[in-house]
Amino acid sequence: MNSDSGRQVARRKPLVRLKALLVVLAAGATGCGGIVTKPLPAPARTVVPELHRVGGDVSKLAGQPIPALISHSFKRKAEEMVVRVRNVNCEGIATGTGFAIDKTTLVTNRHVLAGASELDVSTWDGHDLNVSTADVGALVDLGVADVDGNLPAVATAYANPSQRERITVVGFPLGGPLTFSTGQIIDFVNGTNLGIPGRVMRMTANVEPGSSGSPVIDSKGRVVGIVYAIETATGYGLAIPLGTLKTLIHAGGFVDVPPCGSE
Amino acid sequence: VIVLLCVAVVALLGVAGWLGFATRTNEHRALAWQARAHLLKADRSRLERVLVLRSQTLNNVIDQLNAVTAKLKTSRGALSQSQNDVTNLETRQRELANEKAQLEDQQRALNDVASNYVTCSGDLIQLLDDFANGYDTSYSFSVAETDCRTAGDSMTGYQSSFPAG
């Protein structure tokens, strides 16, 4: 019994040793203590601020142009270049219109300046300018006057307007306030019977006494003629086209303003 | 049995070797991932700081933009009001310029009328003097009559030209 049990112990010993070896090997193989088990720290929370709202007016206002305080329109330029002319003569006073062709020179009709013992010029805003010298056309109903001081705006001229073109007459009819009278060029006729040696422009724009010397302005703001009369038969306004004017000025030149009662 | 045991031992040794190798590899990978995680965490923190700063800057800009827009809106309102004022003033200026011109015209005409009446008055005084002195008054009467008629005509002309004044 004892010898059997001693033999069994002797047989068991290698098995025990083998088991122990396997355990050691397994423990070594699994790398106990070498595995990374340390956890990462939790990230700190960062609070990102909420974005503010862009106002609804920003895009609306950004797209809108800033309006100009002072208008530079056709109308503004027209009223600035036109002046009211008062003729004080032996028969009383008469009024007409003129317009600036440079900073100190204005153009009007001869009959607006004729017989004047005193000429007064005032701008659209009520400023008065002294007339230093005045002359009138020898052959045509045209007058020019130089003023002391500056005229507010200068006209741009155009010599070749066409029929049916839209025009505006700017002036002081009946010596009243500045008015804009719109119309159309009807035609260009021989002016011999209308007191002008050359072509005359007829137009539908309203013309009254006091409109004499008013510029006839086309749709682009250019002066194309000068009002000088009304055709009594038709009531049409008559104007001297700038082309005729240039020819007549070169042909006849200018003379002194005729004295009162001579015309 | 011994042979079987030896085979088993060899097999176990193989498995243990393979497990050891796999464990080492995993450990290296884990360390690499950990290092990468640290880097990413640092990057994330940096980016979050940048995001906070950018958000604050953007909010400042938005606040300024909103303030400028409010000012612009106010300025546009004021400009619009100014434009209306300028337009109204210009209209009034035109009216006043016209009234001034009309008054000057009237003044000029009245001067003529007054001058004619002064002449008429002088002629009448002369007529009275001639009459008082017993002189022939026909000439002075004729002159006075003409000049006073001229004065009357000028007054009529004035009244027709300026019915209100």
Coordinates of C-alpha atoms in Angstrom, one line a residue:
Chain A
M1 CA 0.0 0.0 0.0
N2 CA 2.7 2.4 1.0
S3 CA 4.8 1.3 -2.0
D4 CA 1.9 1.8 -4.3
S5 CA 1.2 5.2 -2.9
G6 CA 4.9 6.1 -3.0
R7 CA 4.9 5.1 -6.8
Q8 CA 1.8 7.2 -7.4
V9 CA 3.5 10.2 -5.8
A10 CA 6.5 9.5 -7.9
R11 CA 4.4 9.4 -11.0
R12 CA 2.4 12.6 -10.0
K13 CA 5.5 14.7 -9.5
P14 CA 6.3 15.3 -13.2
L15 CA 2.7 16.2 -13.9
V16 CA 2.7 18.7 -11.1
R17 CA 5.9 20.1 -12.4
L18 CA 4.5 20.3 -15.9
K19 CA 1.4 22.1 -14.6
A20 CA 3.5 24.6 -12.7
L21 CA 5.6 25.2 -15.8
L22 CA 2.5 25.8 -17.9
V23 CA 1.1 28.2 -15.4
V24 CA 4.4 30.1 -15.3
L25 CA 4.6 30.1 -19.1
A26 CA 1.0 31.2 -19.5
A27 CA 1.5 34.0 -17.0
G28 CA 4.7 35.1 -18.8
A29 CA 3.0 34.8 -22.2
T30 CA 0.1 36.8 -21.2
G31 CA 2.5 39.6 -20.2
C32 CA 0.9 40.3 -16.8
G33 CA 1.9 43.8 -15.8
G34 CA 2.9 44.8 -19.3
I35 CA -0.6 45.7 -20.6
V36 CA -1.5 49.3 -20.7
T37 CA -4.5 49.8 -18.5
K38 CA -4.1 53.5 -17.5
P39 CA -7.2 55.4 -18.8
L40 CA -6.9 58.7 -20.6
P41 CA -8.1 61.7 -18.5
A42 CA -11.5 63.0 -19.6
P43 CA -11.2 66.1 -21.8
A44 CA -12.0 69.5 -20.2
R45 CA -15.1 71.0 -21.6
T46 CA -14.5 74.3 -23.5
V47 CA -17.5 76.6 -23.8
V48 CA -17.6 78.3 -27.2
P49 CA -19.5 81.5 -27.1
E50 CA -22.7 81.7 -29.1
L51 CA -22.4 83.9 -32.2
H52 CA -24.4 87.2 -32.1
R53 CA -27.1 87.8 -34.7
V54 CA -26.3 90.2 -37.6
G55 CA -29.1 92.8 -37.8
G56 CA -31.5 92.4 -40.6
D57 CA -30.9 96.0 -41.8
V58 CA -27.2 95.4 -42.6
S59 CA -27.6 93.8 -45.9
K60 CA -30.5 96.0 -46.8
L61 CA -28.7 99.2 -46.0
A62 CA -25.4 98.0 -47.4
G63 CA -27.0 97.7 -50.8
Q64 CA -28.6 101.1 -50.9
P65 CA -26.6 104.0 -52.4
I66 CA -26.3 107.2 -50.3
P67 CA -28.4 109.8 -52.1
A68 CA -26.7 113.0 -53.0
L69 CA -27.9 116.0 -51.0
I70 CA -27.8 118.3 -54.0
S71 CA -29.4 117.3 -57.3
H72 CA -27.2 117.5 -60.4
S73 CA -30.1 116.9 -62.7
F74 CA -30.8 118.3 -66.0
K75 CA -33.4 120.6 -64.4
R76 CA -31.0 121.9 -61.8
K77 CA -28.3 122.7 -64.4
A78 CA -31.0 124.4 -66.6
E79 CA -32.3 126.6 -63.9
E80 CA -28.7 127.5 -62.8
M81 CA -27.7 128.6 -66.3
V82 CA -30.8 130.7 -66.9
V83 CA -31.0 134.4 -65.7
R84 CA -33.8 136.9 -65.6
V85 CA -33.0 140.1 -67.4
R86 CA -34.7 143.4 -66.5
N87 CA -34.5 146.2 -69.0
V88 CA -35.1 149.7 -67.5
N89 CA -35.7 152.1 -70.4
C90 CA -37.4 155.2 -71.3
E91 CA -40.8 153.5 -71.7
G92 CA -40.6 151.7 -68.3
I93 CA -39.4 148.3 -67.6
A94 CA -39.4 145.1 -69.6
T95 CA -38.2 141.6 -68.7
G96 CA -36.7 138.8 -70.6
T97 CA -34.5 135.8 -70.2
G98 CA -30.9 134.9 -70.9
F99 CA -28.5 132.1 -70.3
A100 CA -24.8 131.7 -69.6
I101 CA -22.4 130.7 -72.3
D102 CA -19.4 131.2 -70.0
K103 CA -18.9 132.2 -66.4
T104 CA -19.3 135.9 -67.1
T105 CA -21.2 136.1 -70.4
L106 CA -24.8 135.6 -71.1
V107 CA -26.8 135.5 -74.3
T108 CA -30.3 136.8 -74.9
N109 CA -32.2 138.7 -77.6
R110 CA -31.4 142.0 -79.0
H111 CA -34.9 143.3 -78.2
V112 CA -34.4 142.3 -74.6
L113 CA -31.4 144.6 -74.3
A114 CA -32.5 147.3 -76.7
G115 CA -33.0 150.8 -75.4
A116 CA -31.8 149.9 -71.9
S117 CA -30.7 152.7 -69.6
E118 CA -30.1 150.1 -67.0
L119 CA -29.9 146.3 -67.1
D120 CA -30.4 144.0 -64.1
V121 CA -29.6 140.4 -64.1
S122 CA -30.7 138.0 -61.4
T123 CA -30.1 134.3 -61.1
W124 CA -32.7 131.6 -60.2
D125 CA -31.9 132.0 -56.5
G126 CA -32.3 135.7 -56.4
H127 CA -28.7 136.8 -56.7
D128 CA -28.2 140.0 -58.6
L129 CA -25.4 140.5 -61.1
N130 CA -24.3 143.9 -62.5
V131 CA -24.0 144.1 -66.3
S132 CA -20.7 145.6 -67.3
T133 CA -21.1 145.7 -71.1
A134 CA -23.7 144.7 -73.6
D135 CA -23.8 144.4 -77.3
V136 CA -26.4 143.3 -79.8
G137 CA -26.3 141.4 -83.1
A138 CA -26.2 143.6 -86.2
L139 CA -28.3 141.2 -88.3
V140 CA -30.0 138.9 -85.9
D141 CA -32.2 139.3 -82.8
L142 CA -29.4 138.4 -80.4
G143 CA -27.6 140.2 -77.6
V144 CA -24.7 139.4 -75.3
A145 CA -23.9 140.9 -72.0
D146 CA -20.9 140.6 -69.7
V147 CA -21.6 140.5 -66.0
D148 CA -19.5 141.2 -62.9
G149 CA -19.2 138.1 -60.9
N150 CA -19.8 134.5 -61.9
L151 CA -22.9 132.9 -63.4
P152 CA -23.8 129.7 -61.6
A153 CA -23.7 127.3 -64.6
V154 CA -22.7 127.4 -68.2
A155 CA -24.7 126.0 -71.1
T156 CA -23.6 123.2 -73.4
A157 CA -24.4 123.9 -77.1
Y158 CA -25.5 121.6 -79.9
A159 CA -26.1 122.9 -83.4
N160 CA -27.9 120.0 -85.1
P161 CA -31.2 119.2 -83.5
S162 CA -33.6 117.1 -85.5
Q163 CA -37.4 117.5 -86.2
R164 CA -39.8 116.1 -83.6
E165 CA -37.1 116.1 -81.0
R166 CA -38.4 116.7 -77.5
I167 CA -37.3 120.1 -76.2
T168 CA -37.7 122.2 -73.1
V169 CA -37.9 126.0 -72.9
V170 CA -36.6 127.4 -69.7
G171 CA -37.3 131.0 -68.9
F172 CA -39.2 133.7 -67.0
P173 CA -42.5 134.2 -69.0
L174 CA -44.3 137.4 -68.2
G175 CA -41.5 138.3 -65.8
G176 CA -42.8 135.7 -63.4
P177 CA -41.2 132.7 -61.8
L178 CA -38.8 130.4 -63.7
T179 CA -40.7 127.8 -65.7
F180 CA -40.0 124.7 -67.7
S181 CA -42.1 124.4 -70.8
T182 CA -41.8 121.2 -72.7
G183 CA -42.7 120.6 -76.3
Q184 CA -41.4 119.3 -79.6
I185 CA -39.5 120.8 -82.6
I186 CA -42.0 121.0 -85.4
D187 CA -39.8 122.0 -88.3
F188 CA -37.2 124.4 -89.6
V189 CA -38.5 127.1 -91.9
N190 CA -37.1 129.9 -93.9
G191 CA -36.9 132.8 -91.5
T192 CA -36.9 135.7 -94.0
N193 CA -40.6 136.4 -93.3
L194 CA -40.0 135.9 -89.6
G195 CA -37.3 138.5 -89.2
I196 CA -34.3 136.2 -89.3
P197 CA -32.0 135.8 -92.4
G198 CA -31.7 132.0 -92.1
R199 CA -33.5 129.0 -90.8
V200 CA -35.9 129.3 -87.9
M201 CA -37.0 126.6 -85.6
R202 CA -40.7 126.2 -84.8
M203 CA -41.8 124.4 -81.7
T204 CA -44.8 123.5 -79.7
A205 CA -43.4 124.6 -76.3
N206 CA -45.3 127.4 -74.7
V207 CA -43.7 130.8 -75.2
E208 CA -44.9 134.0 -73.7
P209 CA -43.6 137.6 -73.6
G210 CA -40.7 137.4 -71.2
S211 CA -39.6 134.1 -72.6
S212 CA -37.4 136.0 -75.1
G213 CA -33.8 134.9 -74.8
S214 CA -34.8 131.6 -73.2
P215 CA -32.6 128.6 -74.2
V216 CA -34.3 125.7 -76.0
I217 CA -32.8 122.6 -74.5
D218 CA -32.8 119.1 -75.9
S219 CA -33.3 115.9 -74.0
K220 CA -29.6 115.7 -73.3
G221 CA -29.5 119.1 -71.7
R222 CA -27.8 120.9 -74.6
V223 CA -28.9 124.3 -75.8
V224 CA -30.1 123.9 -79.4
G225 CA -31.7 127.4 -79.9
I226 CA -32.8 130.7 -78.5
V227 CA -36.4 131.7 -78.3
Y228 CA -37.1 135.1 -79.9
A229 CA -40.8 135.3 -80.9
I230 CA -44.2 133.8 -81.2
E231 CA -45.6 133.0 -84.6
T232 CA -48.9 134.9 -84.4
A233 CA -50.7 132.8 -87.1
T234 CA -50.1 129.5 -85.3
G235 CA -49.1 130.4 -81.8
Y236 CA -45.9 128.3 -82.2
G237 CA -42.8 129.5 -80.4
L238 CA -40.0 130.6 -82.7
A239 CA -36.3 130.1 -81.9
I240 CA -33.1 130.8 -83.6
P241 CA -31.2 127.5 -84.1
L242 CA -27.7 127.6 -82.8
G243 CA -26.4 126.7 -86.3
T244 CA -28.1 129.9 -87.8
L245 CA -26.8 131.9 -84.9
K246 CA -23.2 131.0 -85.4
T247 CA -23.4 131.9 -89.1
L248 CA -25.2 135.2 -88.4
I249 CA -22.8 136.2 -85.7
H250 CA -19.8 135.6 -87.9
A251 CA -21.5 137.4 -90.8
G252 CA -22.9 140.5 -89.0
G253 CA -21.0 140.8 -85.8
F254 CA -22.1 142.9 -82.9
V255 CA -23.0 146.6 -82.4
D256 CA -23.8 148.8 -79.5
V257 CA -27.1 148.5 -77.8
P258 CA -29.5 150.9 -79.7
P259 CA -30.9 153.8 -77.6
C260 CA -34.4 153.9 -76.3
G261 CA -37.0 154.6 -78.9
S262 CA -34.8 153.8 -81.9
E263 CA -36.4 150.4 -82.6
Chain B
V1 CA 2.3 9.3 -22.4
I2 CA 5.6 11.1 -22.2
V3 CA 5.6 11.6 -25.9
L4 CA 2.2 13.1 -25.7
L5 CA 3.2 15.2 -22.9
C6 CA 6.2 16.5 -24.8
V7 CA 4.0 17.3 -27.8
A8 CA 1.6 19.1 -25.5
V9 CA 4.4 21.0 -23.9
V10 CA 5.8 22.1 -27.3
A11 CA 2.4 23.1 -28.4
L12 CA 1.8 25.1 -25.3
L13 CA 5.2 26.7 -25.6
G14 CA 4.3 27.7 -29.2
V15 CA 1.0 29.1 -28.1
A16 CA 2.6 30.9 -25.2
G17 CA 5.2 32.4 -27.6
W18 CA 2.6 33.5 -30.0
L19 CA 0.5 35.1 -27.2
G20 CA 3.6 36.8 -25.8
F21 CA 4.4 38.3 -29.2
A22 CA 0.8 39.4 -29.8
T23 CA 0.7 41.0 -26.4
R24 CA 3.8 42.9 -27.0
T25 CA 2.5 44.1 -30.4
N26 CA -0.8 45.2 -28.8
E27 CA 1.1 47.0 -26.1
H28 CA 3.1 48.9 -28.7
R29 CA 0.0 49.7 -30.6
A30 CA -1.8 50.8 -27.5
L31 CA 1.0 53.1 -26.6
A32 CA 1.1 54.6 -30.1
W33 CA -2.7 55.2 -29.9
Q34 CA -2.3 56.7 -26.5
A35 CA 0.4 59.1 -27.7
R36 CA -1.8 60.0 -30.7
A37 CA -4.8 60.5 -28.4
H38 CA -2.7 62.9 -26.3
L39 CA -1.6 64.8 -29.5
L40 CA -5.2 65.0 -30.7
K41 CA -6.4 66.2 -27.3
A42 CA -3.8 68.9 -27.4
D43 CA -4.8 69.9 -30.9
R44 CA -8.5 69.9 -29.9
S45 CA -7.8 72.1 -26.9
R46 CA -5.8 74.5 -29.1
L47 CA -8.5 74.6 -31.8
E48 CA -11.1 75.1 -29.2
R49 CA -9.2 78.1 -27.8
V50 CA -8.8 79.5 -31.4
L51 CA -12.5 78.9 -31.9
V52 CA -13.4 80.8 -28.7
L53 CA -11.1 83.7 -29.7
R54 CA -12.4 83.8 -33.2
S55 CA -16.0 83.6 -31.9
Q56 CA -15.3 86.5 -29.6
T57 CA -13.7 88.5 -32.4
L58 CA -16.6 87.7 -34.7
N59 CA -19.0 88.8 -32.0
N60 CA -17.2 92.0 -31.6
V61 CA -17.2 92.6 -35.3
I62 CA -20.9 91.8 -35.5
D63 CA -21.6 94.1 -32.6
Q64 CA -19.7 96.9 -34.3
L65 CA -21.4 96.2 -37.6
N66 CA -24.8 96.3 -35.9
A67 CA -23.8 99.6 -34.2
V68 CA -22.6 101.1 -37.5
T69 CA -25.8 99.9 -39.2
A70 CA -27.9 101.6 -36.6
K71 CA -25.8 104.8 -37.0
L72 CA -26.1 104.5 -40.8
K73 CA -29.9 104.1 -40.5
T74 CA -30.1 107.2 -38.2
S75 CA -27.8 109.1 -40.6
R76 CA -29.9 108.1 -43.6
G77 CA -33.0 109.3 -41.8
A78 CA -31.3 112.6 -41.0
L79 CA -30.0 112.8 -44.6
S80 CA -33.5 112.2 -45.9
Q81 CA -34.8 114.9 -43.6
S82 CA -32.0 117.2 -44.7
Q83 CA -32.9 116.5 -48.4
N84 CA -36.5 117.4 -47.8
D85 CA -35.3 120.5 -45.9
V86 CA -33.0 121.5 -48.8
T87 CA -35.7 120.9 -51.3
N88 CA -38.2 122.9 -49.3
L89 CA -35.6 125.7 -48.8
E90 CA -34.8 125.7 -52.5
T91 CA -38.5 125.9 -53.4
R92 CA -38.8 128.8 -50.9
Q93 CA -35.7 130.4 -52.2
R94 CA -37.2 130.3 -55.8
E95 CA -40.4 131.8 -54.5
L96 CA -38.5 134.5 -52.6
A97 CA -36.3 135.2 -55.6
N98 CA -39.4 135.6 -57.7
E99 CA -41.1 137.8 -55.2
K100 CA -37.9 139.9 -54.9
A101 CA -37.8 140.3 -58.7
Q102 CA -41.5 141.2 -58.8
L103 CA -41.0 143.8 -56.1
E104 CA -38.0 145.2 -57.8
D105 CA -40.0 145.5 -61.0
Q106 CA -42.8 147.2 -59.1
Q107 CA -40.3 149.5 -57.4
R108 CA -38.8 150.5 -60.8
A109 CA -42.2 151.1 -62.2
L110 CA -43.2 153.1 -59.2
N111 CA -40.1 155.2 -59.4
D112 CA -41.1 156.1 -62.9
V113 CA -44.6 157.0 -61.8
A114 CA -43.2 159.0 -58.9
S115 CA -40.8 160.8 -61.1
N116 CA -43.6 161.7 -63.5
Y117 CA -45.7 163.0 -60.7
V118 CA -42.8 165.0 -59.3
T119 CA -42.4 166.6 -62.8
C120 CA -46.2 167.1 -62.9
S121 CA -46.1 168.6 -59.4
G122 CA -43.3 171.0 -60.4
D123 CA -45.2 172.0 -63.5
L124 CA -48.3 172.8 -61.4
I125 CA -46.3 174.9 -59.0
Q126 CA -44.8 176.7 -61.9
L127 CA -48.3 177.2 -63.3
L128 CA -49.6 178.5 -60.0
D129 CA -46.6 180.9 -59.7
D130 CA -47.1 182.2 -63.2
F131 CA -50.8 182.6 -62.4
A132 CA -50.1 184.3 -59.1
N133 CA -47.6 186.7 -60.8
G134 CA -50.1 187.5 -63.5
Y135 CA -47.9 185.9 -66.3
D136 CA -49.2 184.2 -69.4
T137 CA -50.0 180.7 -68.2
S138 CA -50.7 179.1 -71.5
Y139 CA -47.3 177.6 -71.9
S140 CA -46.9 176.4 -68.3
F141 CA -50.5 175.1 -68.5
S142 CA -49.6 173.1 -71.6
V143 CA -46.5 171.7 -70.1
A144 CA -48.3 170.9 -66.9
E145 CA -51.1 169.3 -68.8
T146 CA -48.8 167.1 -70.8
D147 CA -46.6 166.1 -68.0
C148 CA -49.5 165.4 -65.6
R149 CA -51.2 163.3 -68.4
T150 CA -48.0 161.4 -68.7
A151 CA -48.0 160.9 -65.0
G152 CA -51.6 159.8 -65.0
D153 CA -50.9 157.4 -67.9
S154 CA -47.9 156.0 -66.1
M155 CA -50.0 155.5 -63.0
T156 CA -52.7 153.7 -65.1
G157 CA -50.0 151.6 -66.7
Y158 CA -48.6 150.8 -63.3
Q159 CA -52.0 149.8 -61.9
S160 CA -52.7 147.6 -64.8
S161 CA -49.2 146.0 -64.6
F162 CA -49.5 145.5 -60.8
P163 CA -53.1 145.3 -60.0
A164 CA -52.4 144.0 -56.5
G165 CA -50.0 146.7 -55.6

